[in-house]
mmCIF file of C-alpha atoms in Angstrom:
data_model
loop_
_atom_site.group_PDB
_atom_site.id
_atom_site.type_symbol
_atom_site.label_atom_id
_atom_site.label_comp_id
_atom_site.label_asym_id
_atom_site.label_seq_id
_atom_site.Cartn_x
_atom_site.Cartn_y
_atom_site.Cartn_z
ATOM 1 C CA UNK A 1 21.417 43.912 -37.367
ATOM 2 C CA UNK A 2 22.395 42.991 -33.621
ATOM 3 C CA UNK A 3 19.907 40.561 -33.517
ATOM 4 C CA UNK A 4 21.275 38.562 -36.713
ATOM 5 C CA UNK A 5 25.079 39.276 -35.255
ATOM 6 C CA UNK A 6 23.426 37.973 -31.990
ATOM 7 C CA UNK A 7 22.075 34.015 -34.123
ATOM 8 C CA UNK A 8 25.332 34.170 -36.183
ATOM 9 C CA UNK A 9 27.785 34.313 -33.272
ATOM 10 C CA UNK A 10 24.683 31.183 -32.042
ATOM 11 C CA UNK A 11 25.609 29.612 -34.766
ATOM 12 C CA UNK A 12 29.087 29.466 -34.614
ATOM 13 C CA UNK A 13 29.529 28.277 -31.490
ATOM 14 C CA UNK A 14 27.291 25.937 -32.488
ATOM 15 C CA UNK A 15 29.365 24.868 -35.009
ATOM 16 C CA UNK A 16 32.020 25.101 -33.353
ATOM 17 C CA UNK A 17 30.951 22.843 -30.021
ATOM 18 C CA UNK A 18 28.972 20.425 -31.786
ATOM 19 C CA UNK A 19 26.136 20.569 -29.503
ATOM 20 C CA UNK A 20 23.584 22.786 -28.163
ATOM 21 C CA UNK A 21 24.122 21.122 -24.072
ATOM 22 C CA UNK A 22 27.771 22.428 -24.234
ATOM 23 C CA UNK A 23 26.787 25.924 -26.728
ATOM 24 C CA UNK A 24 24.891 27.238 -23.728
ATOM 25 C CA UNK A 25 28.322 25.221 -21.473
ATOM 26 C CA UNK A 26 26.407 22.842 -19.402
ATOM 27 C CA UNK A 27 28.480 20.423 -17.817
ATOM 28 C CA UNK A 28 27.362 16.287 -17.402
ATOM 29 C CA UNK A 29 26.365 16.124 -14.216
ATOM 30 C CA UNK A 30 24.110 18.932 -15.301
ATOM 31 C CA UNK A 31 22.485 17.387 -17.885
ATOM 32 C CA UNK A 32 21.931 14.204 -16.516
ATOM 33 C CA UNK A 33 19.972 16.046 -13.476
ATOM 34 C CA UNK A 34 17.597 17.328 -16.464
ATOM 35 C CA UNK A 35 17.080 14.354 -17.750
ATOM 36 C CA UNK A 36 16.368 12.682 -14.450
ATOM 37 C CA UNK A 37 14.138 15.259 -13.845
ATOM 38 C CA UNK A 38 12.496 14.702 -16.560
ATOM 39 C CA UNK A 39 12.023 11.290 -16.399
ATOM 40 C CA UNK A 40 10.587 11.832 -12.305
ATOM 41 C CA UNK A 41 8.261 14.186 -13.550
ATOM 42 C CA UNK A 42 6.826 11.675 -16.469
ATOM 43 C CA UNK A 43 6.994 9.140 -14.180
ATOM 44 C CA UNK A 44 4.612 10.796 -11.906
ATOM 45 C CA UNK A 45 2.457 12.029 -14.100
ATOM 46 C CA UNK A 46 1.993 8.462 -15.075
ATOM 47 C CA UNK A 47 1.173 7.484 -12.037
ATOM 48 C CA UNK A 48 -1.388 10.042 -12.147
ATOM 49 C CA UNK A 49 -2.903 9.303 -15.402
ATOM 50 C CA UNK A 50 -2.893 5.887 -13.729
ATOM 51 C CA UNK A 51 -5.370 6.449 -10.328
ATOM 52 C CA UNK A 52 -8.847 5.249 -10.948
ATOM 53 C CA UNK A 53 -11.861 6.968 -9.429
ATOM 54 C CA UNK A 54 -14.491 4.546 -8.112
ATOM 55 C CA UNK A 55 -18.064 4.470 -9.343
ATOM 56 C CA UNK A 56 -20.245 4.965 -7.657
ATOM 57 C CA UNK A 57 -21.056 1.179 -6.596
ATOM 58 C CA UNK A 58 -17.810 0.918 -5.560
ATOM 59 C CA UNK A 59 -18.222 4.567 -3.221
ATOM 60 C CA UNK A 60 -21.477 3.121 -1.623
ATOM 61 C CA UNK A 61 -19.463 -0.689 -0.624
ATOM 62 C CA UNK A 62 -16.449 1.331 0.881
ATOM 63 C CA UNK A 63 -19.178 3.730 2.274
ATOM 64 C CA UNK A 64 -21.162 0.676 3.989
ATOM 65 C CA UNK A 65 -17.513 -1.268 5.072
ATOM 66 C CA UNK A 66 -16.771 2.023 6.829
ATOM 67 C CA UNK A 67 -19.290 2.846 8.954
ATOM 68 C CA UNK A 68 -19.977 -1.493 9.798
ATOM 69 C CA UNK A 69 -16.335 -0.807 10.944
ATOM 70 C CA UNK A 70 -15.854 -0.417 14.772
ATOM 71 C CA UNK A 71 -12.622 1.663 16.138
ATOM 72 C CA UNK A 72 -8.972 -0.140 14.927
ATOM 73 C CA UNK A 73 -6.150 -1.341 17.904
ATOM 74 C CA UNK A 74 -3.053 -2.813 17.301
ATOM 75 C CA UNK A 75 -2.035 -5.951 19.601
ATOM 76 C CA UNK A 76 0.771 -6.295 19.244
ATOM 77 C CA UNK A 77 4.117 -5.058 16.797
ATOM 78 C CA UNK A 78 7.061 -6.064 16.125
ATOM 79 C CA UNK A 79 10.150 -5.490 18.291
ATOM 80 C CA UNK A 80 11.393 -2.534 15.811
ATOM 81 C CA UNK A 81 8.215 -0.606 16.389
ATOM 82 C CA UNK A 82 6.769 1.891 18.553
ATOM 83 C CA UNK A 83 2.804 1.610 19.087
ATOM 84 C CA UNK A 84 1.678 4.828 20.290
ATOM 85 C CA UNK A 85 -1.768 6.744 20.304
ATOM 86 C CA UNK A 86 -3.061 9.089 17.849
ATOM 87 C CA UNK A 87 -5.329 11.264 20.671
ATOM 88 C CA UNK A 88 -5.564 10.951 24.694
ATOM 89 C CA UNK A 89 -8.531 8.480 24.242
ATOM 90 C CA UNK A 90 -5.465 5.981 25.085
ATOM 91 C CA UNK A 91 -5.784 3.358 21.680
ATOM 92 C CA UNK A 92 -2.816 2.245 20.713
ATOM 93 C CA UNK A 93 -3.389 2.969 16.949
ATOM 94 C CA UNK A 94 0.177 4.581 15.460
ATOM 95 C CA UNK A 95 2.332 2.190 14.451
ATOM 96 C CA UNK A 96 6.074 4.105 14.093
ATOM 97 C CA UNK A 97 8.920 2.407 13.075
ATOM 98 C CA UNK A 98 12.366 2.699 15.699
ATOM 99 C CA UNK A 99 14.105 0.313 14.265
ATOM 100 C CA UNK A 100 15.798 -1.481 11.137
ATOM 101 C CA UNK A 101 13.080 -2.010 8.121
ATOM 102 C CA UNK A 102 12.623 -5.433 9.570
ATOM 103 C CA UNK A 103 10.399 -6.684 12.649
ATOM 104 C CA UNK A 104 8.254 -4.140 11.260
ATOM 105 C CA UNK A 105 5.117 -6.442 11.481
ATOM 106 C CA UNK A 106 2.189 -5.024 13.552
ATOM 107 C CA UNK A 107 -0.937 -6.540 13.760
ATOM 108 C CA UNK A 108 -4.648 -5.226 15.072
ATOM 109 C CA UNK A 109 -7.059 -6.760 17.746
ATOM 110 C CA UNK A 110 -9.395 -8.627 16.749
ATOM 111 C CA UNK A 111 -11.359 -7.506 13.458
ATOM 112 C CA UNK A 112 -15.467 -7.824 13.624
ATOM 113 C CA UNK A 113 -17.523 -9.110 10.854
ATOM 114 C CA UNK A 114 -19.668 -6.741 8.458
ATOM 115 C CA UNK A 115 -22.023 -9.551 7.579
ATOM 116 C CA UNK A 116 -24.994 -11.644 9.442
ATOM 117 C CA UNK A 117 -23.397 -14.233 11.197
ATOM 118 C CA UNK A 118 -26.119 -16.563 9.137
ATOM 119 C CA UNK A 119 -24.033 -15.386 6.024
ATOM 120 C CA UNK A 120 -22.293 -18.664 3.595
ATOM 121 C CA UNK A 121 -19.831 -15.384 3.337
ATOM 122 C CA UNK A 122 -18.098 -13.085 5.971
ATOM 123 C CA UNK A 123 -16.338 -9.723 5.157
ATOM 124 C CA UNK A 124 -13.698 -7.708 7.032
ATOM 125 C CA UNK A 125 -11.878 -4.777 6.503
ATOM 126 C CA UNK A 126 -9.347 -2.277 7.995
ATOM 127 C CA UNK A 127 -7.615 1.256 6.921
ATOM 128 C CA UNK A 128 -5.216 3.275 7.596
ATOM 129 C CA UNK A 129 -3.239 6.532 6.614
ATOM 130 C CA UNK A 130 0.754 6.323 6.239
ATOM 131 C CA UNK A 131 1.783 9.263 8.035
ATOM 132 C CA UNK A 132 5.478 9.324 6.980
ATOM 133 C CA UNK A 133 7.030 7.893 4.153
ATOM 134 C CA UNK A 134 10.944 8.438 3.028
ATOM 135 C CA UNK A 135 11.927 7.866 -0.209
ATOM 136 C CA UNK A 136 15.080 6.611 -1.998
ATOM 137 C CA UNK A 137 14.418 2.922 -0.451
ATOM 138 C CA UNK A 138 14.213 0.185 -1.874
ATOM 139 C CA UNK A 139 11.509 -1.568 -0.763
ATOM 140 C CA UNK A 140 7.680 -1.229 1.216
ATOM 141 C CA UNK A 141 4.486 -2.288 3.597
ATOM 142 C CA UNK A 142 2.548 -5.655 3.352
ATOM 143 C CA UNK A 143 -0.631 -5.474 4.751
ATOM 144 C CA UNK A 144 -2.793 -8.587 5.435
ATOM 145 C CA UNK A 145 -4.604 -10.886 7.605
ATOM 146 C CA UNK A 146 -4.688 -13.474 9.907
ATOM 147 C CA UNK A 147 -5.770 -16.018 12.624
ATOM 148 C CA UNK A 148 -4.426 -16.699 15.582
ATOM 149 C CA UNK A 149 -1.034 -14.142 15.373
ATOM 150 C CA UNK A 150 1.913 -15.203 17.898
ATOM 151 C CA UNK A 151 2.767 -13.457 20.961
ATOM 152 C CA UNK A 152 5.227 -9.275 20.289
ATOM 153 C CA UNK A 153 8.451 -11.867 21.017
ATOM 154 C CA UNK A 154 7.552 -14.395 18.250
ATOM 155 C CA UNK A 155 6.016 -12.590 15.968
ATOM 156 C CA UNK A 156 8.512 -12.746 12.057
ATOM 157 C CA UNK A 157 10.521 -9.679 10.734
ATOM 158 C CA UNK A 158 8.343 -9.800 7.766
ATOM 159 C CA UNK A 159 4.571 -10.687 7.501
ATOM 160 C CA UNK A 160 4.187 -13.037 4.720
ATOM 161 C CA UNK A 161 6.451 -15.482 7.142
ATOM 162 C CA UNK A 162 2.751 -15.360 9.250
ATOM 163 C CA UNK A 163 1.807 -18.660 9.046
ATOM 164 C CA UNK A 164 -2.336 -19.381 8.897
ATOM 165 C CA UNK A 165 -2.664 -15.824 6.804
ATOM 166 C CA UNK A 166 -2.852 -13.732 3.622
ATOM 167 C CA UNK A 167 -0.515 -11.306 2.597
ATOM 168 C CA UNK A 168 0.249 -8.705 -0.195
ATOM 169 C CA UNK A 169 2.402 -5.950 -0.662
ATOM 170 C CA UNK A 170 6.599 -5.300 -1.049
ATOM 171 C CA UNK A 171 8.475 -4.504 -4.112
ATOM 172 C CA UNK A 172 8.072 -6.097 -6.221
ATOM 173 C CA UNK A 173 4.713 -6.942 -5.089
ATOM 174 C CA UNK A 174 3.372 -10.770 -4.107
ATOM 175 C CA UNK A 175 0.316 -11.796 -2.860
ATOM 176 C CA UNK A 176 1.197 -14.874 0.205
ATOM 177 C CA UNK A 177 -1.214 -17.290 1.784
ATOM 178 C CA UNK A 178 -0.216 -19.398 5.081
ATOM 179 C CA UNK A 179 3.664 -18.741 3.681
ATOM 180 C CA UNK A 180 3.845 -19.597 0.176
ATOM 181 C CA UNK A 181 4.351 -17.268 -2.291
ATOM 182 C CA UNK A 182 0.834 -17.251 -4.905
ATOM 183 C CA UNK A 183 2.766 -14.537 -7.088
ATOM 184 C CA UNK A 184 2.719 -11.223 -8.870
ATOM 185 C CA UNK A 185 0.807 -9.019 -7.439
ATOM 186 C CA UNK A 186 -0.595 -6.827 -10.698
ATOM 187 C CA UNK A 187 -2.302 -3.541 -11.240
ATOM 188 C CA UNK A 188 -0.914 -1.976 -7.350
ATOM 189 C CA UNK A 189 3.563 -1.310 -6.746
ATOM 190 C CA UNK A 190 3.152 0.106 -3.539
ATOM 191 C CA UNK A 191 6.572 0.855 -3.847
ATOM 192 C CA UNK A 192 5.653 3.702 -6.568
ATOM 193 C CA UNK A 193 1.629 4.207 -5.920
ATOM 194 C CA UNK A 194 1.884 4.675 -2.172
ATOM 195 C CA UNK A 195 2.461 8.484 -1.192
ATOM 196 C CA UNK A 196 1.978 10.651 2.503
ATOM 197 C CA UNK A 197 -1.492 10.011 3.861
ATOM 198 C CA UNK A 198 -2.290 7.557 1.068
ATOM 199 C CA UNK A 199 -5.082 5.960 2.815
ATOM 200 C CA UNK A 200 -4.710 1.866 2.489
ATOM 201 C CA UNK A 201 -7.804 0.161 2.893
ATOM 202 C CA UNK A 202 -7.720 -4.059 2.783
ATOM 203 C CA UNK A 203 -11.223 -6.336 2.365
ATOM 204 C CA UNK A 204 -11.238 -9.694 3.056
ATOM 205 C CA UNK A 205 -13.879 -11.971 2.504
ATOM 206 C CA UNK A 206 -14.254 -15.610 3.881
ATOM 207 C CA UNK A 207 -16.480 -18.183 2.216
ATOM 208 C CA UNK A 208 -15.707 -21.582 4.340
ATOM 209 C CA UNK A 209 -16.171 -24.945 3.018
ATOM 210 C CA UNK A 210 -19.584 -26.220 2.901
ATOM 211 C CA UNK A 211 -20.080 -29.728 1.477
ATOM 212 C CA UNK A 212 -18.977 -30.079 -1.651
ATOM 213 C CA UNK A 213 -17.550 -26.801 -1.843
ATOM 214 C CA UNK A 214 -14.312 -25.585 -0.864
ATOM 215 C CA UNK A 215 -13.775 -22.645 0.841
ATOM 216 C CA UNK A 216 -12.326 -19.336 -0.708
ATOM 217 C CA UNK A 217 -10.568 -16.246 0.413
ATOM 218 C CA UNK A 218 -11.245 -13.224 -1.711
ATOM 219 C CA UNK A 219 -8.501 -10.839 -0.760
ATOM 220 C CA UNK A 220 -8.923 -6.766 -1.605
ATOM 221 C CA UNK A 221 -6.401 -3.632 -1.155
ATOM 222 C CA UNK A 222 -8.580 -0.382 -1.599
ATOM 223 C CA UNK A 223 -5.792 3.172 -2.027
ATOM 224 C CA UNK A 224 -7.242 6.180 -1.843
ATOM 225 C CA UNK A 225 -11.202 4.950 -2.672
ATOM 226 C CA UNK A 226 -9.946 2.865 -5.524
ATOM 227 C CA UNK A 227 -9.899 -1.097 -5.703
ATOM 228 C CA UNK A 228 -6.262 -1.353 -7.004
ATOM 229 C CA UNK A 229 -5.642 -5.555 -7.210
ATOM 230 C CA UNK A 230 -7.254 -8.148 -5.936
ATOM 231 C CA UNK A 231 -6.839 -12.288 -5.392
ATOM 232 C CA UNK A 232 -9.145 -15.489 -4.941
ATOM 233 C CA UNK A 233 -7.684 -18.629 -3.473
ATOM 234 C CA UNK A 234 -8.648 -21.377 -2.228
ATOM 235 C CA UNK A 235 -6.115 -22.959 1.287
ATOM 236 C CA UNK A 236 -5.283 -26.321 0.394
ATOM 237 C CA UNK A 237 -6.378 -26.662 3.948
ATOM 238 C CA UNK A 238 -8.977 -25.283 5.396
ATOM 239 C CA UNK A 239 -8.282 -24.919 9.389
ATOM 240 C CA UNK A 240 -10.242 -24.613 12.243
ATOM 241 C CA UNK A 241 -9.183 -21.091 12.722
ATOM 242 C CA UNK A 242 -10.419 -19.156 9.323
ATOM 243 C CA UNK A 243 -14.116 -19.650 9.878
ATOM 244 C CA UNK A 244 -12.652 -17.726 13.336
ATOM 245 C CA UNK A 245 -12.203 -13.500 13.064
ATOM 246 C CA UNK A 246 -8.584 -12.694 11.289
ATOM 247 C CA UNK A 247 -6.586 -9.533 12.260
ATOM 248 C CA UNK A 248 -5.174 -6.957 10.587
ATOM 249 C CA UNK A 249 -2.154 -7.397 9.386
ATOM 250 C CA UNK A 250 -0.080 -4.165 8.189
ATOM 251 C CA UNK A 251 4.481 -4.430 7.645
ATOM 252 C CA UNK A 252 5.644 -0.784 8.475
ATOM 253 C CA UNK A 253 8.728 -1.305 5.996
ATOM 254 C CA UNK A 254 10.513 0.040 3.723
ATOM 255 C CA UNK A 255 10.021 3.138 2.558
ATOM 256 C CA UNK A 256 6.789 3.579 5.045
ATOM 257 C CA UNK A 257 8.213 4.841 8.110
ATOM 258 C CA UNK A 258 4.791 5.123 10.303
ATOM 259 C CA UNK A 259 1.002 4.507 9.936
ATOM 260 C CA UNK A 260 -2.701 5.155 11.955
ATOM 261 C CA UNK A 261 -5.048 2.679 12.142
ATOM 262 C CA UNK A 262 -8.354 4.731 10.327
ATOM 263 C CA UNK A 263 -11.746 3.823 12.719
ATOM 264 C CA UNK A 264 -15.513 5.453 11.293
ATOM 265 C CA UNK A 265 -15.067 8.723 14.013
ATOM 266 C CA UNK A 266 -12.484 9.704 11.371
ATOM 267 C CA UNK A 267 -14.558 9.023 8.216
ATOM 268 C CA UNK A 268 -17.642 10.709 9.040
#
């Protein structure tokens, strides 16, 4: 009997109030919080669902690249960054932003090729871990490669302004070649997909011009062992420096505050 009375009172309150949220006494702000939380949960589920596990072929390729990678260190950094060693070996492999979101470009030392000198193409690879991440920031990192980088005092505010470079990232993410915008990146949006402890890898395959064949660059971005984006481009003019080993570039910008370069000893 008491159960029927409760349901009757509940029905009368609904008819009087006009909605269940008013029946339960939820304020407008509380309802918005609930809806917002549902959206966040839904978005997180969608992000997790988009993660693709690497195939055995991709895993072996990554293992080979990591095995051939030596210790990585930063050689120059913008005025908003502080470089420091992760361990007592003194290698400057940590870049942390201490100033505003600009002038956070960090450049590694020259990278070693993963292929024999006689090979028609040369591959260069580096990777890093995101150690500190901020939320509610509407911008994010850029990564890439640069040939003959400027000195620290002459580094631009953002990575894609570097001359003789190929860079990917930002929000919305674009690919840039020698400072020119090549268009949007599909399949990878670092502002959403990159999280704290994410491992980001950058692979560049360089094919120098041979006879009538134009030179080309194939740039791939990996996150947590999965290929997330790639772009092939042909520079209009092939500067001689592009036949030399490039340097890695990380723009510690927006939501990303600290990164640490990884080497083979960290992974195997």
